XYZ file of C-alpha atoms in Angstrom:
553
model
C 0.000 0.000 0.000
C 1.328 3.401 -0.898
C 2.407 5.894 1.682
C 0.337 8.495 -0.207
C -2.818 7.121 1.461
C -4.327 9.904 3.549
C -7.340 10.883 5.608
C -10.092 8.308 6.125
C -8.345 5.807 3.825
C -5.254 6.021 6.038
C -7.347 5.403 9.160
C -8.979 2.373 7.494
C -5.521 1.088 6.566
C -4.450 1.528 10.190
C -7.280 -0.727 11.292
C -6.457 -3.319 8.644
C -3.926 -5.405 10.563
C -2.464 -5.924 13.999
C 0.760 -4.089 13.177
C -0.897 -1.004 11.722
C -3.540 -0.761 14.461
C -0.832 -0.990 17.115
C 1.199 1.641 15.241
C -1.744 4.064 15.400
C -2.049 3.569 19.165
C 1.702 3.892 19.704
C 1.807 7.048 17.577
C -0.824 8.433 19.945
C 1.292 7.271 22.897
C 4.276 9.155 21.482
C 2.437 12.400 20.769
C 0.367 12.695 23.961
C 3.158 13.310 26.519
C 4.947 15.584 24.042
C 2.008 17.981 23.672
C 1.163 17.801 27.393
C 4.719 18.660 28.451
C 5.834 21.082 25.740
C 2.644 23.054 25.044
C -0.349 22.396 27.280
C 1.678 22.607 30.483
C 2.348 26.269 29.721
C -1.382 27.007 29.539
C -1.704 25.635 33.069
C 1.264 27.681 34.321
C 0.026 30.817 32.570
C -3.408 30.455 34.153
C -1.704 30.368 37.571
C 0.214 33.566 36.685
C 3.590 31.855 36.797
C 6.127 34.331 35.412
C 7.068 34.105 31.746
C 10.736 33.917 32.754
C 9.975 30.777 34.773
C 7.946 29.305 31.890
C 10.897 29.992 29.589
C 13.340 28.188 31.887
C 10.930 25.290 32.356
C 10.621 24.959 28.564
C 14.173 23.608 28.546
C 12.649 20.221 29.323
C 12.065 20.067 25.564
C 15.815 19.585 25.114
C 15.265 15.965 26.169
C 13.861 15.426 22.672
C 16.907 17.099 21.132
C 19.376 15.060 23.203
C 17.649 11.680 22.918
C 20.171 10.255 20.462
C 22.778 10.379 23.264
C 21.217 7.501 25.173
C 19.782 5.707 22.135
C 22.648 3.128 22.068
C 21.822 2.089 25.643
C 18.112 1.810 24.880
C 18.903 -0.081 21.684
C 21.065 -2.724 23.350
C 20.008 -3.053 26.995
C 16.781 -4.355 28.484
C 15.215 -2.966 31.653
C 15.279 -5.390 34.605
C 12.115 -7.326 35.516
C 10.577 -6.583 32.108
C 13.171 -8.232 29.868
C 10.928 -11.209 29.075
C 8.621 -8.855 27.146
C 11.330 -8.372 24.548
C 13.878 -5.692 23.685
C 11.378 -3.085 22.415
C 8.213 -3.861 24.356
C 10.023 -3.898 27.710
C 11.173 -0.294 27.210
C 7.761 0.799 25.943
C 5.955 -0.642 28.974
C 8.476 0.953 31.334
C 8.108 4.368 29.676
C 4.299 4.284 29.428
C 3.680 3.167 33.013
C 6.233 5.666 34.333
C 4.700 8.476 32.253
C 1.244 7.641 33.635
C 2.582 7.878 37.203
C 4.445 11.126 36.474
C 1.355 12.762 34.948
C -0.569 11.831 38.103
C 2.202 13.294 40.266
C 2.150 16.510 38.211
C -1.607 16.689 38.806
C -1.025 16.390 42.567
C 1.764 19.009 42.678
C 1.082 22.721 43.086
C 3.240 24.669 40.598
C 2.979 27.799 42.754
C 4.287 26.401 46.040
C 6.461 23.591 44.661
C 7.732 24.759 41.285
C 11.057 22.931 41.789
C 9.346 19.583 42.378
C 6.965 20.286 39.509
C 9.887 21.027 37.179
C 11.763 17.915 38.281
C 8.766 15.705 37.517
C 8.359 17.361 34.122
C 12.053 16.812 33.289
C 11.852 13.105 34.128
C 8.637 12.795 32.115
C 10.237 14.478 29.080
C 13.247 12.147 29.354
C 10.956 9.093 29.381
C 8.830 10.467 26.553
C 11.929 11.007 24.415
C 13.113 7.488 25.281
C 9.758 6.100 24.156
C 10.259 7.903 20.826
C 13.706 6.295 20.400
C 12.190 2.845 20.887
C 9.244 3.532 18.580
C 11.479 4.821 15.787
C 13.458 1.560 15.910
C 10.387 -0.687 16.307
C 8.629 0.933 13.345
C 11.542 0.079 11.049
C 12.128 -3.420 12.428
C 8.561 -4.768 12.155
C 7.891 -3.410 8.658
C 7.106 -5.938 5.938
C 5.750 -5.972 2.391
C 2.208 -5.179 3.573
C 2.879 -2.909 6.536
C 5.688 -0.993 4.841
C 7.915 1.525 6.615
C 6.241 4.313 4.635
C 2.735 3.225 5.626
C 3.705 2.718 9.267
C 5.356 6.161 9.318
C 2.216 7.803 7.929
C 0.052 5.991 10.511
C 2.507 7.024 13.242
C 2.058 10.661 12.229
C -1.733 10.202 12.211
C -1.561 8.932 15.782
C 0.544 11.964 16.678
C -2.118 14.276 15.246
C -4.870 12.576 17.261
C -2.691 13.031 20.343
C -2.175 16.726 19.568
C -5.950 17.222 19.414
C -6.496 15.261 22.629
C -3.669 16.796 24.636
C -4.308 20.270 23.176
C -7.884 21.128 22.233
C -9.641 18.535 24.405
C -7.385 19.299 27.377
C -8.189 23.020 27.141
C -11.925 22.370 26.968
C -11.865 19.972 29.930
C -9.612 22.289 31.972
C -12.086 25.160 31.552
C -14.728 22.998 33.261
C -12.846 20.829 35.758
C -9.359 22.310 36.257
C -5.906 21.243 35.121
C -5.213 18.569 37.775
C -8.199 16.562 36.514
C -6.879 16.875 32.946
C -3.480 15.451 33.845
C -5.011 12.695 35.964
C -7.143 11.673 32.990
C -4.221 11.797 30.563
C -2.237 9.593 32.954
C -5.039 7.030 32.787
C -4.899 7.224 28.978
C -1.157 6.467 29.030
C -1.795 3.465 31.249
C -4.474 2.161 28.885
C -1.984 2.394 26.009
C 0.140 -0.284 27.684
C -2.393 -2.742 26.241
C -1.345 -1.680 22.728
C 2.300 -2.331 23.598
C 1.501 -5.794 24.937
C -0.347 -6.521 21.684
C 2.585 -5.310 19.569
C 4.704 -7.921 17.793
C 8.297 -7.985 18.998
C 10.866 -7.520 16.234
C 13.568 -10.105 15.659
C 16.991 -9.127 16.949
C 19.785 -8.706 14.415
C 22.450 -11.033 15.795
C 25.151 -10.052 13.293
C 24.706 -6.346 13.962
C 24.864 -7.014 17.701
C 28.077 -9.046 17.382
C 29.788 -6.654 14.932
C 28.496 -3.158 15.758
C 31.028 -1.429 13.475
C 30.393 -3.820 10.578
C 32.554 -2.787 7.632
C 32.623 0.901 8.555
C 36.043 2.553 8.558
C 36.938 3.794 12.042
C 39.990 4.532 14.231
C 41.568 1.858 16.427
C 39.837 1.022 19.763
C 41.994 3.411 21.802
C 41.227 6.371 19.543
C 37.536 5.403 19.345
C 37.404 5.509 23.117
C 39.189 8.872 23.207
C 36.749 10.331 20.655
C 33.768 9.120 22.697
C 35.227 10.517 25.918
C 35.749 13.973 24.371
C 32.256 14.066 22.838
C 30.721 12.725 26.042
C 32.479 15.322 28.183
C 31.251 18.115 25.909
C 27.639 16.976 26.004
C 27.872 16.202 29.722
C 29.205 19.673 30.514
C 26.450 21.310 28.447
C 23.678 19.293 30.099
C 25.159 19.888 33.554
C 25.330 23.630 32.909
C 21.738 23.798 31.703
C 20.502 21.630 34.553
C 22.377 23.616 37.199
C 21.000 26.928 35.984
C 17.493 25.470 35.727
C 17.653 24.346 39.373
C 19.070 27.721 40.454
C 16.483 29.713 38.488
C 13.552 27.713 39.878
C 14.768 27.845 43.485
C 13.778 30.781 45.728
C 16.689 33.243 45.940
C 18.386 33.762 49.271
C 17.266 36.826 51.259
C 18.778 39.914 49.663
C 20.187 37.967 46.729
C 19.302 38.762 43.134
C 17.474 36.104 41.134
C 19.626 34.657 38.323
C 19.021 36.136 34.888
C 18.224 33.773 32.034
C 19.264 36.488 29.589
C 22.709 36.756 31.162
C 23.066 32.970 31.177
C 22.095 32.729 27.496
C 24.511 35.473 26.440
C 27.406 34.061 28.489
C 26.934 30.321 28.233
C 24.710 29.873 25.165
C 27.613 30.072 22.668
C 29.676 27.673 24.795
C 26.820 25.166 24.886
C 26.623 25.263 21.088
C 30.402 24.809 20.906
C 30.343 21.821 23.278
C 27.397 20.092 21.608
C 27.963 20.951 17.933
C 31.419 22.360 17.174
C 33.452 20.028 19.404
C 31.790 16.812 18.115
C 32.275 18.036 14.532
C 35.989 18.626 15.161
C 36.313 15.194 16.745
C 34.520 13.670 13.758
C 36.934 15.434 11.384
C 39.890 14.089 13.404
C 38.569 10.512 13.310
C 38.354 10.753 9.527
C 42.105 11.381 9.436
C 43.041 8.413 11.654
C 40.465 5.821 10.587
C 41.307 2.338 9.394
C 39.505 0.557 6.495
C 39.045 -2.571 8.653
C 39.024 -1.425 12.283
C 39.894 -3.819 15.089
C 36.955 -4.699 17.353
C 36.885 -3.090 20.773
C 34.281 -3.320 23.523
C 30.902 -3.885 21.897
C 29.026 -1.301 23.975
C 31.633 1.372 23.235
C 31.606 0.414 19.569
C 27.805 0.736 19.490
C 28.106 4.200 21.043
C 30.795 5.181 18.563
C 28.661 3.980 15.653
C 25.667 5.953 16.931
C 27.354 9.176 18.071
C 30.508 9.701 16.014
C 30.405 7.701 12.767
C 27.330 9.460 11.288
C 28.788 12.900 11.949
C 32.183 11.786 10.651
C 30.571 10.638 7.385
C 28.702 13.933 7.042
C 31.849 16.049 7.626
C 33.855 13.829 5.272
C 31.257 14.171 2.506
C 30.414 17.881 2.857
C 33.862 19.147 3.935
C 33.673 22.890 4.641
C 30.105 22.928 3.423
C 29.179 21.165 6.669
C 29.604 24.520 8.450
C 26.874 26.141 6.357
C 24.621 23.071 6.604
C 24.870 22.835 10.394
C 24.398 26.601 10.828
C 21.289 26.483 8.627
C 19.862 23.536 10.560
C 20.485 25.318 13.871
C 18.517 28.450 12.974
C 16.011 27.501 10.250
C 13.056 26.869 12.615
C 14.076 29.411 15.254
C 11.149 31.785 14.592
C 8.473 29.371 15.684
C 10.466 27.205 18.110
C 11.711 30.060 20.295
C 8.285 31.473 21.148
C 6.255 28.236 21.242
C 6.151 27.979 25.085
C 4.582 31.439 25.352
C 1.763 30.912 22.847
C -0.871 29.822 25.360
C 0.006 32.569 27.886
C -0.175 35.040 24.983
C -3.603 33.851 23.821
C -5.170 33.199 27.210
C -3.636 35.739 29.576
C -2.409 38.664 27.483
C -5.170 38.691 24.851
C -7.877 37.308 27.136
C -9.286 34.556 24.920
C -11.098 31.679 26.608
C -9.899 28.072 26.677
C -12.663 27.066 24.262
C -11.778 29.840 21.802
C -8.085 28.942 21.829
C -8.871 25.216 21.554
C -10.880 25.846 18.397
C -8.591 28.418 16.788
C -5.243 26.847 17.657
C -5.866 23.132 17.865
C -8.754 22.500 15.464
C -8.691 25.274 12.876
C -4.923 25.579 13.309
C -4.355 21.917 12.485
C -6.176 22.366 9.176
C -3.967 25.342 8.374
C -0.846 23.345 9.211
C -1.983 20.570 6.882
C -2.552 23.188 4.186
C 0.966 24.501 4.765
C 2.463 21.002 4.545
C 0.539 20.348 1.328
C 1.771 23.653 -0.101
C 5.317 22.750 0.892
C 5.024 19.349 -0.761
C 3.662 20.926 -3.941
C 6.429 23.527 -4.066
C 9.050 20.901 -3.269
C 7.969 18.754 -6.226
C 7.517 21.628 -8.699
C 10.041 24.314 -7.763
C 12.680 22.223 -6.029
C 14.327 21.996 -2.642
C 16.036 25.355 -2.156
C 13.254 27.615 -3.527
C 10.872 25.890 -1.096
C 13.381 26.305 1.739
C 13.680 30.008 0.948
C 9.900 30.480 0.828
C 9.557 28.661 4.144
C 12.193 30.824 5.836
C 10.641 34.068 4.566
C 7.053 33.178 5.506
C 8.095 31.880 8.935
C 9.798 35.199 9.704
C 6.884 37.224 8.309
C 4.332 35.296 10.393
C 5.885 36.750 13.545
C 4.848 40.197 12.308
C 1.223 39.004 12.377
C 1.563 38.302 16.074
C 3.271 41.626 16.666
C 0.270 43.292 15.012
C -2.136 41.186 17.094
C -0.295 42.209 20.270
C -0.785 45.912 19.460
C -4.493 45.728 18.617
C -4.540 44.105 15.183
C -4.782 47.175 12.920
C -3.039 45.425 10.042
C -5.137 42.284 10.468
C -8.301 44.420 10.557
C -7.316 46.029 7.249
C -6.722 42.613 5.688
C -10.042 41.278 7.004
C -11.850 44.358 5.748
C -10.488 44.014 2.212
C -11.705 40.407 1.985
C -14.979 40.993 3.845
C -14.144 38.547 6.610
C -15.985 40.623 9.210
C -19.167 40.253 7.180
C -19.363 36.503 7.820
C -21.063 36.924 11.190
C -18.044 35.682 13.184
C -16.884 37.635 16.254
C -14.190 40.139 15.181
C -11.826 39.052 17.974
C -12.001 35.442 16.791
C -11.394 36.518 13.197
C -8.210 38.320 14.265
C -6.964 35.285 16.179
C -7.768 32.878 13.353
C -6.034 35.068 10.750
C -2.884 35.233 12.883
C -2.933 31.489 13.572
C -3.625 30.775 9.885
C -0.574 32.737 8.807
C 1.674 31.190 11.434
C 0.505 27.611 10.886
C 0.588 27.747 7.087
C 4.099 29.203 7.294
C 5.092 26.576 9.862
C 3.690 23.737 7.750
C 5.435 25.019 4.628
C 8.750 25.540 6.441
C 8.440 22.182 8.192
C 7.843 20.263 4.963
C 10.739 22.047 3.262
C 13.035 21.449 6.224
C 12.239 17.744 6.564
C 12.863 17.302 2.859
C 16.162 19.168 3.121
C 17.447 17.089 6.046
C 16.342 13.907 4.302
C 18.384 14.907 1.268
C 21.451 15.599 3.399
C 21.340 12.243 5.220
C 23.118 9.351 3.488
C 21.419 5.987 3.100
C 24.141 4.258 5.137
C 23.454 6.403 8.214
C 20.010 7.758 7.342
C 18.180 7.037 10.599
C 20.905 8.262 12.959
C 21.957 11.217 10.810
C 18.340 12.293 10.496
C 17.878 12.065 14.270
C 21.116 13.961 14.890
C 20.433 16.754 12.412
C 16.780 17.173 13.370
C 17.776 17.284 17.040
C 19.962 20.302 16.355
C 16.815 22.119 15.238
C 15.638 22.415 18.835
C 18.935 23.523 20.335
C 19.263 27.258 19.638
C 15.535 27.964 19.905
C 15.313 26.138 23.237
C 18.368 27.952 24.609
C 16.790 31.310 23.811
C 13.387 30.639 25.394
C 14.318 31.509 28.964
C 15.816 34.838 27.868
C 12.749 35.487 25.712
C 10.459 35.038 28.714
C 12.412 37.696 30.574
C 12.323 39.988 27.543
C 8.526 39.704 27.205
C 8.070 40.625 30.866
C 10.405 43.596 30.450
C 9.411 45.109 27.073
C 6.220 43.306 26.039
C 5.175 40.877 23.323
C 5.194 43.146 20.259
C 8.895 44.193 20.389
C 9.888 40.565 20.991
C 7.887 39.430 17.950
C 9.645 42.075 15.866
C 12.969 40.732 17.143
C 12.111 37.101 16.305
C 11.108 38.206 12.793
C 14.583 39.739 12.433
C 16.116 36.490 13.700
C 14.323 34.757 10.876
C 16.316 36.809 8.389
C 19.443 34.946 9.543
C 17.827 31.724 8.289
C 16.903 33.454 5.029
C 20.524 34.538 4.529
C 21.847 31.039 5.254
C 19.399 29.490 2.782
C 20.697 31.867 0.109
C 24.308 30.938 0.973
C 23.521 27.211 0.893
C 21.714 27.630 -2.416
C 24.717 29.502 -3.799
C 27.085 26.854 -2.447
C 25.483 24.450 -4.868
C 24.772 21.548 -2.533
C 21.135 21.475 -3.583
C 22.063 21.234 -7.269
C 24.487 18.350 -6.717
C 23.140 14.772 -6.864
C 21.723 14.144 -3.412
C 22.650 10.953 -1.545
C 19.803 8.472 -1.500
C 17.851 8.565 1.712
C 15.457 6.053 3.192
C 13.589 8.803 5.010
C 10.560 10.212 3.245
C 10.509 14.031 3.362
C 6.823 14.429 4.230
C 5.622 11.425 6.212
C 8.543 9.630 7.836
C 9.761 12.518 9.945
C 9.794 11.874 13.702
C 10.503 15.513 14.487
C 8.212 18.470 14.611
C 8.860 21.979 15.856
C 7.327 22.349 19.317
C 3.851 23.799 19.119
C 1.448 24.645 21.863
């Protein structure tokens, strides 16, 4: 069955066999904690008048999804105790789902006002487990595919499950919260996660690849065991230092300051340590990868299997990318770091903006953002796919970067009263349709942002898919798409402080200017000629097989 199956036909296909039905449920299981932790949680905090600076710091829990490839070798090879008899994949899924259910219940029982540190700690652990579940599902989806339930079909069904989860954890959660309160919402979502364990138990367990387990490096060229270990130590220390720095500041920022002491500034932290974090997590591993290319051996000697698995997952894919792109890797990585910054950096503040600053109700935001907005995102993705197939990769990338930056100006206009939006609505007679003018303004702004986000997202997924080589497609895709979250997530805490200090409109103007950096890098990459060169074959489909999506409320 073709991966082009969509809509009701896709849902019918999902119900057509055990594998596809389970994939739909597990796609829902993947998407539900993501939307509850990255978007909906901020609506709860905003309703309680938690400061935007605190919301910005707390949004760093989303980095768990960016860093998940770091522990993927452990998840891929080890089995959790007591559950090992369920199989390599199902044991991890059951552990993650049951733990997520318990953590959602604990979040429901914790007061974010009086115990923000405990609340944040629970959210961090939940994000870590949610990201781990995604690692397992990405592997399981590939391993159980066959001629009927193809990887492409399973990936499309996985995305469909994610969309159902976004509606449940977004729109439905807002509607329920308006009537019962947020603790009841998170208690109910915890029950839903527990119910999804049944889908995991019904899932077929994939056969283990004995040869790959015995020879993790296979025929890949690599340095000798001593140098492999040294490369892993250097990369591990860089990532460890970055995570420790972020975690330490997060704990400090969420702890009450000592009497007479000044609260730590997220803006100061971002300016001082943000560049160093990028160096430790991006530049240093790239330099190590370049060094390993110089000292590699065509037939490397085997070392310790666990270390070799880690090397294959964390260093080899980047080494291949640097070796193939040479100096062009600098432009590619820079473009990946900033391309989605416009929408990713302000995502945690969307619900506080709609609900608290603009004064819309939960029901209004649920309809405009999560129901109507989803349709606009689909329209944007379809537009991106059409442009990608007719105009090509780089023109679509450029259009996505420009529209993503311009969409921030819509929100700046909305924040100052919506004069520009009113003029647009007046020209097209949108106020004559009998819909409340305030809702029209919100829907126009969300339409622009979601169409731009869908277009940019489709272009970006296609671009990363074209960069990844077939030999390392899954890991390179995960690595490159993870970088997408890094810069935007680092800037969120500082952005929360900036909004409290100068207001939403100036910040939206600033994020629009940030988007011009992505526009400039697209032009440079286009000029560099990488898009016109024959692209390496990739097993990742640009529109349906993407496990990554810019965080949205």
